[in-house]
Coordinates of C-alpha atoms in Angstrom, one line a residue:
X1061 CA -13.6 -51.9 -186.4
X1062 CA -10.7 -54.4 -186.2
X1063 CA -7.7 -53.7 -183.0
X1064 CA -5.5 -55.5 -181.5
X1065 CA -6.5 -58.0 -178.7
X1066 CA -5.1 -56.1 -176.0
X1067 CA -5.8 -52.7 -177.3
X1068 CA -7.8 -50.7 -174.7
X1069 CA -11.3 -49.2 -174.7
X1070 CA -12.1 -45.9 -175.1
X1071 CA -12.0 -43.5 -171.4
X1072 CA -15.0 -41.9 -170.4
X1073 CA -13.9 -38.7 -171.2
X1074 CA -12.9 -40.3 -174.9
X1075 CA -16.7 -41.2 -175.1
X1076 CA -18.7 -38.1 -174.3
X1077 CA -16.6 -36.0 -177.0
X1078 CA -18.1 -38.5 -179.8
X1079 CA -21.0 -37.1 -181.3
X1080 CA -24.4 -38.0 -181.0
X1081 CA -25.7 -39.8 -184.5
X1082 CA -28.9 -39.2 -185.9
X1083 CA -31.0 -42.4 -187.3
X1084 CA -31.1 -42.2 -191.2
X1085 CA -34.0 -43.7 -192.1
X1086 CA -37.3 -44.8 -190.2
X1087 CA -38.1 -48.6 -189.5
X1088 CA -40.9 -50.5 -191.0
X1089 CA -40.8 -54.1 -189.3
X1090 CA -43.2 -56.1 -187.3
X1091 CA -43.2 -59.9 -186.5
X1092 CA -44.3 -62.3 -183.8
X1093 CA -44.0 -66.0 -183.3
X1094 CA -43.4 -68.4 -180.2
X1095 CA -41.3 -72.0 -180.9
X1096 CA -40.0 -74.8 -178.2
X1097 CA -35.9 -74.0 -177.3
X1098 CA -33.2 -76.7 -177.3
X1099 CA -30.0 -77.0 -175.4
X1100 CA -26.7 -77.2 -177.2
X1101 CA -23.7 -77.8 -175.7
X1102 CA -20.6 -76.4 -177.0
X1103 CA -17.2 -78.6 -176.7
X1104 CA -14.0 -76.4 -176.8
X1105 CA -12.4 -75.7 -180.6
X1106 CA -11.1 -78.3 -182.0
X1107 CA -7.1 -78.7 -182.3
X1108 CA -6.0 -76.6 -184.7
X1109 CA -8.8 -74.3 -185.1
X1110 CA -8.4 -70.5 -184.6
X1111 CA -10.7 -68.8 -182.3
X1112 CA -12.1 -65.1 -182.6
X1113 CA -10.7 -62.4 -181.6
X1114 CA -13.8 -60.1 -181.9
X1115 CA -17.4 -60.2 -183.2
X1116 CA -18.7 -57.4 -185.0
X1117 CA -21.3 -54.8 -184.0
X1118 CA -24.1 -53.4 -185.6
X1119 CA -26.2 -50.6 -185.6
X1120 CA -29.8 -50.5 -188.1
X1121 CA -30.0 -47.0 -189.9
X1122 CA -33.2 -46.0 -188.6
X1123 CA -31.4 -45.7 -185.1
X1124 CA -30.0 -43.1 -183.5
X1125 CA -26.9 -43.7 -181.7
X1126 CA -25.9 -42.0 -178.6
X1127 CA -23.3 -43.1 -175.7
X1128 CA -24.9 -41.2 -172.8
X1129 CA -28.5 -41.4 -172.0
X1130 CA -30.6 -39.1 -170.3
X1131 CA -30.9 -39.8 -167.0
X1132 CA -35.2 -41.0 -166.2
X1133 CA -35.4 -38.8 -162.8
X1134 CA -38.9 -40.0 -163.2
X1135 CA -38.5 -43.5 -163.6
X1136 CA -35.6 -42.9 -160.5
X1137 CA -38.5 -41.8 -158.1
X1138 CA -39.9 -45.1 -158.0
X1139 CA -40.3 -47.1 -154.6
X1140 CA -37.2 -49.4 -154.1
X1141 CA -39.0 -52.9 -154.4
X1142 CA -36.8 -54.4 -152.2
X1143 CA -35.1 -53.3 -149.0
X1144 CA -32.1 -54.3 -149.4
X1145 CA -30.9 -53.4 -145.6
X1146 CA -32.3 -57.0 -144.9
X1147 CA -32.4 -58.8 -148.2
X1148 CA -29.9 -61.8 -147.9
X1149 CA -30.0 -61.5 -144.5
X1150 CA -28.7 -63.3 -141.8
X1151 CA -25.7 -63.2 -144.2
X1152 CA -25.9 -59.8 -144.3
X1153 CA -24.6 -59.4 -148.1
X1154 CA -23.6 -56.1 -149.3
X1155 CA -23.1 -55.8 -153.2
X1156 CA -23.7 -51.9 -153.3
X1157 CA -20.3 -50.3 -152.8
X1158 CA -20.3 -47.1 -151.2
X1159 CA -22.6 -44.4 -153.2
X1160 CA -24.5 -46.0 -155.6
X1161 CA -24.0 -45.1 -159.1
X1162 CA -26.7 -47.1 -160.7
X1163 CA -28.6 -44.3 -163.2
X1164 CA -32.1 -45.7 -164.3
X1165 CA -32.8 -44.6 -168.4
X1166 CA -35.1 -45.1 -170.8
X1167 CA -33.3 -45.0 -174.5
X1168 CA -34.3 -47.2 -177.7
X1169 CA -31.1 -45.5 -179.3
X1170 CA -28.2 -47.8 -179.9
X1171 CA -26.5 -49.2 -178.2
X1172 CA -29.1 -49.0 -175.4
X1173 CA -32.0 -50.4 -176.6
X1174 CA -30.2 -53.6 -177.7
X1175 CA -30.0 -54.6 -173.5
X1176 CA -33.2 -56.0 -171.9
X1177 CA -34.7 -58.1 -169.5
X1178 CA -34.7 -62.0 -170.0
X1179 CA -37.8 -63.8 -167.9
X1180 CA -37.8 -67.4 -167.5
X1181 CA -39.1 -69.7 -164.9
X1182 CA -36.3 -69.2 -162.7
X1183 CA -37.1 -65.1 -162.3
X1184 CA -35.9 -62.1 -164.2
X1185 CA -32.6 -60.9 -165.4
X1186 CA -30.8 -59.2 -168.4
X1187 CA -29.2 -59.9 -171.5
X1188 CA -28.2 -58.1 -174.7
X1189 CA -28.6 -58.1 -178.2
X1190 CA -25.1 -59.9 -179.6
X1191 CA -26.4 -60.6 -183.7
X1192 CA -29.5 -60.6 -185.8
X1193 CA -31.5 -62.9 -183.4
X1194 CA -28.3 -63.2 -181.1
X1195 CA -29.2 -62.5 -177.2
X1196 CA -26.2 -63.1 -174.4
X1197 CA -27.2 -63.6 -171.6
X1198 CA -26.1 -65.5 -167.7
X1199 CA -26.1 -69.3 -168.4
X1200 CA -27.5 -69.4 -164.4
X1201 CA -30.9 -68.1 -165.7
X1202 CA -31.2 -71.1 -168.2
X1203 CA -34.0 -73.3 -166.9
X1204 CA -32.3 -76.7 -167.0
X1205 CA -34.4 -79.7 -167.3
X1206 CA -33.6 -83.3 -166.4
X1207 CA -34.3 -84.5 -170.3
X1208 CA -31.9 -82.4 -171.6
X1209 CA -33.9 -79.5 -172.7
X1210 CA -34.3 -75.8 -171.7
X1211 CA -37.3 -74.3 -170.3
X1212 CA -38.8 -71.1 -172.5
X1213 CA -37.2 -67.7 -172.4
X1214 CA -38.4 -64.3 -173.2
X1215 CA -36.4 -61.6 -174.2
X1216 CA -37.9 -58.3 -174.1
X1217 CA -34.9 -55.4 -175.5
X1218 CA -35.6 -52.4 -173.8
X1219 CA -38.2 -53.2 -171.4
X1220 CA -39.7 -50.4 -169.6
X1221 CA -42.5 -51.0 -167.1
X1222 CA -43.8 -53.5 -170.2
X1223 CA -42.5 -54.5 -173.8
X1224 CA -41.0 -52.0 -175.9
X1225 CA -43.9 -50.7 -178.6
X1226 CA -41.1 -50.6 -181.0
X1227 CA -39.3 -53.8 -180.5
X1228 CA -41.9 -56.3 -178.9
X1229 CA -40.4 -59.5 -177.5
X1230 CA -38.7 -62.7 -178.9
X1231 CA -38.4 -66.2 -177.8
X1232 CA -35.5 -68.4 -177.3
X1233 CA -35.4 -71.6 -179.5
X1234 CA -32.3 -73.0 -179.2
X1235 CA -29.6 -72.4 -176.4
X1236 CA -25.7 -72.8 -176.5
X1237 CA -23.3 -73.0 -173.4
X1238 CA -19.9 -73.8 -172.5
X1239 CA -20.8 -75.1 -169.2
X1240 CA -24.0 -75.5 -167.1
X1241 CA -24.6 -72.8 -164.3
X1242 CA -27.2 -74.1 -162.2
X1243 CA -27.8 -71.5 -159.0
X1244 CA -28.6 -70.5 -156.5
X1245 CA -25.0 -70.6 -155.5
X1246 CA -22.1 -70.6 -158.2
X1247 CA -18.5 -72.1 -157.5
X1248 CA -15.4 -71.4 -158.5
X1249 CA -15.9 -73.3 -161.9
X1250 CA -19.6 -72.0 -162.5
X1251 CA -17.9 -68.6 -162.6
X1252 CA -15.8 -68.6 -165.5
X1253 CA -18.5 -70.2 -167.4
X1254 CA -21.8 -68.2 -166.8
X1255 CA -23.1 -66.7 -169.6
X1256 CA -25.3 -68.8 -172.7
X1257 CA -26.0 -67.6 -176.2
X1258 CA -29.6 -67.9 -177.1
X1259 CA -31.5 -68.1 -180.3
X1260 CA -34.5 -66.3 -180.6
X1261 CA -37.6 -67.0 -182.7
X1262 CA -37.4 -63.7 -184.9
X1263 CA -34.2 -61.2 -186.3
X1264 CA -35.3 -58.4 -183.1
X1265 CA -31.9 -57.5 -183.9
X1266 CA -32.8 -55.7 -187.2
X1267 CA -35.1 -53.3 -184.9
X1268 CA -32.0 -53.0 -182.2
X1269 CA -29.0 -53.8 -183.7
X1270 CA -26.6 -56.0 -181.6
X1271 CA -23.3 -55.0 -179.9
X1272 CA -19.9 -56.4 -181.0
X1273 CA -18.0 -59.1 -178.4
X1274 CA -14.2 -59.2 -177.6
X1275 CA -12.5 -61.6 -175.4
X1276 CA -11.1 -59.9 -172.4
X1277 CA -8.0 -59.3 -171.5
X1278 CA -5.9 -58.9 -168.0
X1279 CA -4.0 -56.3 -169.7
X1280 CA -7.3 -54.2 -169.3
X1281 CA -7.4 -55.0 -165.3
X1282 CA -8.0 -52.3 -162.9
X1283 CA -8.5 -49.6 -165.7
X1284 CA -12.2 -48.3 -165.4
X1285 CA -13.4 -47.7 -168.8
X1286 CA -16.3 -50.0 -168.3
X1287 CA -20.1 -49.8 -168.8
X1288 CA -22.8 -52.2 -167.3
X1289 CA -26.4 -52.2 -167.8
X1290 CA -29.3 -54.2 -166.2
X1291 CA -32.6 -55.0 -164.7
X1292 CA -32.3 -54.8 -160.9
X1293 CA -34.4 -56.0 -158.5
X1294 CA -34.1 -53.5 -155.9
X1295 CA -34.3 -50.0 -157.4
X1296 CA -36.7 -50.6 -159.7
X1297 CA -38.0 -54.1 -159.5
X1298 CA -37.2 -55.6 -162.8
X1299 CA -39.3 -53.4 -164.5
X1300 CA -36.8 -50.5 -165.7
X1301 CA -33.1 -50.1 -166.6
X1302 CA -29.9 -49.2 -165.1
X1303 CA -26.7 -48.2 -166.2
X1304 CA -23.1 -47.4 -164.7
X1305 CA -19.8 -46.4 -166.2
X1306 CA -16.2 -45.8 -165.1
X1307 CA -16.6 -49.6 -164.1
X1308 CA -13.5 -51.6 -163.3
X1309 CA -12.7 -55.0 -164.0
X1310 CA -9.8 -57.9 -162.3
X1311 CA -9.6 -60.3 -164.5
X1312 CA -8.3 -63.9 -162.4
X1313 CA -5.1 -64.3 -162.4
X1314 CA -5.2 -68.1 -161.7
X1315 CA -7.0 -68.8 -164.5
X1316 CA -6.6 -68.5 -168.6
X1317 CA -7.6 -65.6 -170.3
X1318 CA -10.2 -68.4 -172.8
X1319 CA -12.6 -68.4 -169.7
X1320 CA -12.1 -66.4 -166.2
X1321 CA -14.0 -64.7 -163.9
X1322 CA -13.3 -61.2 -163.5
X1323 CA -14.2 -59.3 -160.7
X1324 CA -15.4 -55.8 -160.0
X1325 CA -17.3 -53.5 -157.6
X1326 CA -19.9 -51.8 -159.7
X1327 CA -23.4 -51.8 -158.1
X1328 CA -25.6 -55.3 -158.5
X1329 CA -28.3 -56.4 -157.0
X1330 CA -30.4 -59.7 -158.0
X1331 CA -32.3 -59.4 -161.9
X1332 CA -28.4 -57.8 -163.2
X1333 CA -27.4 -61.0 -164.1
X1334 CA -26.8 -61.4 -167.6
X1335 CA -26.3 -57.9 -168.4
X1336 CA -23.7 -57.0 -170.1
X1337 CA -20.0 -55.2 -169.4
X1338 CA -18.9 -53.4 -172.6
X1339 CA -16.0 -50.6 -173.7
X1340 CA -16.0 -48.5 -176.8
X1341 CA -13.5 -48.8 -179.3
X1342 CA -14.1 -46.0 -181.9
X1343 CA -17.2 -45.0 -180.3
X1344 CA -18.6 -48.6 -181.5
X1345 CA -19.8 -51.1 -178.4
X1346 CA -17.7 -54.3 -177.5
X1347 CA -19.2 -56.5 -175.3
X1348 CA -16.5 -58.5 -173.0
X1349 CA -18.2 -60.0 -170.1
X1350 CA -21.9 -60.9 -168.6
X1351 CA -22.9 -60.2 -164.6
X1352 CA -22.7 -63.3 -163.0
X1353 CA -22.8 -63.5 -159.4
X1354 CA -22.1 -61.0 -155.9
X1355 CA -21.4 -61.4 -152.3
X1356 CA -20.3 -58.9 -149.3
X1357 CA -16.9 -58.5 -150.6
X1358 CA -16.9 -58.3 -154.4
X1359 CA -18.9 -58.8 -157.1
X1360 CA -17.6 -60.8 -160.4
X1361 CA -18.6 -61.0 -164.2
X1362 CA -17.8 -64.0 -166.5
X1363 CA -15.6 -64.0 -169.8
X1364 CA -13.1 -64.5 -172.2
X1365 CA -12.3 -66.3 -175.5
X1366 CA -14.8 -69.1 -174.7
X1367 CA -17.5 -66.4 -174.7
X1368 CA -16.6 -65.5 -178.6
X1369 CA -16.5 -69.1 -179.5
X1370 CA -20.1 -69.4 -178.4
X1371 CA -21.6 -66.2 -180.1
X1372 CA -19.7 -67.5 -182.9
X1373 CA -21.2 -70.8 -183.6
X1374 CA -24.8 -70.2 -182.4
X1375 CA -24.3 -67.0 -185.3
X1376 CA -22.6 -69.4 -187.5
X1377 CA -25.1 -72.5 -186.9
X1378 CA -28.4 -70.1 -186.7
X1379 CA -27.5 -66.7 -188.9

């Protein structure tokens, strides 16, 4: 669907009256394959140029598509696989705020099943599906190398305790970024630039679909209509989802709406970076922002217009 730029996202209590959808066909396709990944980096639009105001979703018929999944109280009862009472301690960091509301799921209907857990050699983290063989994820889990190229990168939508049966994993091939975000700690700059675009070796996305991509707005700030999902480390070890709603987001007021950080206190922990912060227009899933980076005090997620450019020439370059 097409809005304005500054026209909000749907409230939560907007979302749960829309109506569960039920797949309309069933899906018949399997493929494999592993290729090298290159590094692309993406200069700002040239003079002139118009950028995107949004990027549009997509969800395959043989999904069903729900906006509130059930919540795994089996999956929940887990061990915690870290303590996080003295992880990142002496500093004594604190990026759960009050109760948590993290809710572990287990849902291949869209738009769930199009977030997963990326793995390189840098650890675990999350990503989502953003085209055909689109995924979005935190430019600080890009393994850099000194020659100029990437190391590999799996993407596994859906992961739960292993790969999805349905959807398998893909492999990134080629990688585009605004700006490289090399951890462990991010600065001021890093942070309105963390997220990548990464090609994958296969169209996953006609098993998941992708989600659609706005460029956020300040407009928006301090109204939670928000949803995050991810791969923590703590409550489940990377091995199973989480999700949160009624998230919200601060843009930075010092800095343009084409790249910002935007801050929040929604509940992340370590293997959530990457994962994505998306409203409903319509019912239909926009993506706005990535996880990025927490500390004691706040927690912060990276976007704007620079973030559609990016999906919009690796989809454009590699359709």
């Amino acid at each position: 669907m097409t809005t304005k730029k500054t026209d909000a996202p749907m409230s939560l209590d907007e979302v749960k009256k829309v109506k569960d959808i039920k797949a309309k066909k069933v899906l018949s396709i399997d493929d494999n394959g592993n290729l090298e990944m290159e590094a692309v980096a993406v200069k700002v639009l040239e003079k002139g140029a118009r950028a995107a105001i949004e990027i549009a979703p997509h969800c395959p018929e043989h999904l069903d598509q729900i906006l509130t999944p059930k919540t795994d109280k089996e999956g929940s009862k887990k061990a915690k696989f870290i303590d996080r009472e003295t992880f990142m301690q002496p500093e004594g960091a604190r990026t759960i705020f009050g109760t948590d509301q993290r809710v572990v799921y287990n849902s291949t209907a869209y738009p769930w099943g199009c977030v997963g857990r990326v793995e390189t050699a840098l650890g675990y983290g999350s990503g989502v599906m953003i085209g055909p063989r689109h995924l979005l994820t935190c430019c600080h889990i890009i393994d850099f190398k000194a020659n100029g190229t990437v190391g590999a990168l799996k993407f596994s939508p859906m992961y739960y305790n292993g790969p999805n049966a349905t959807f398998g994993s893909a492999n990134g091939i080629k990688t585009y970024y605004k700006y490289k975000v090399q951890g462990p700690t991010i600065d001021s700059t890093e942070g309105q630039y963390d997220y990548a675009v990464v090609v994958l070796d296969r169209n996953i996305g006609t098993k998941t679909g992708w989600m659609g991509a706005k460029a956020y707005s300040d407009s928006w700030d301090g109204q939670a209509l928000w949803t995050h999902a991810g791969y923590p480390m703590d409550l489940t070890g990377a091995q199973r989802p989480v999700y949160q709603n009624t998230i919200a987001l601060d843009g930075d007021n010092a800095t343009t709406d084409a790249h910002e950080a935007i801050y929040h206190q929604a509940d992340i922990w370590p293997g959530q970076s990457g994962g994505p912060f998306w409203g409903y227009w319509g019912g239909t899933p926009y993506v706005v922002a990535t996880q990025s980076w927490q500390n004691a005090s706040t927690n912060a997620a990276s976007g704007g217009s620079n973030l559609l450019d990016l999906v919009n020439q690796a989809r454009t370059e590699f359709p």
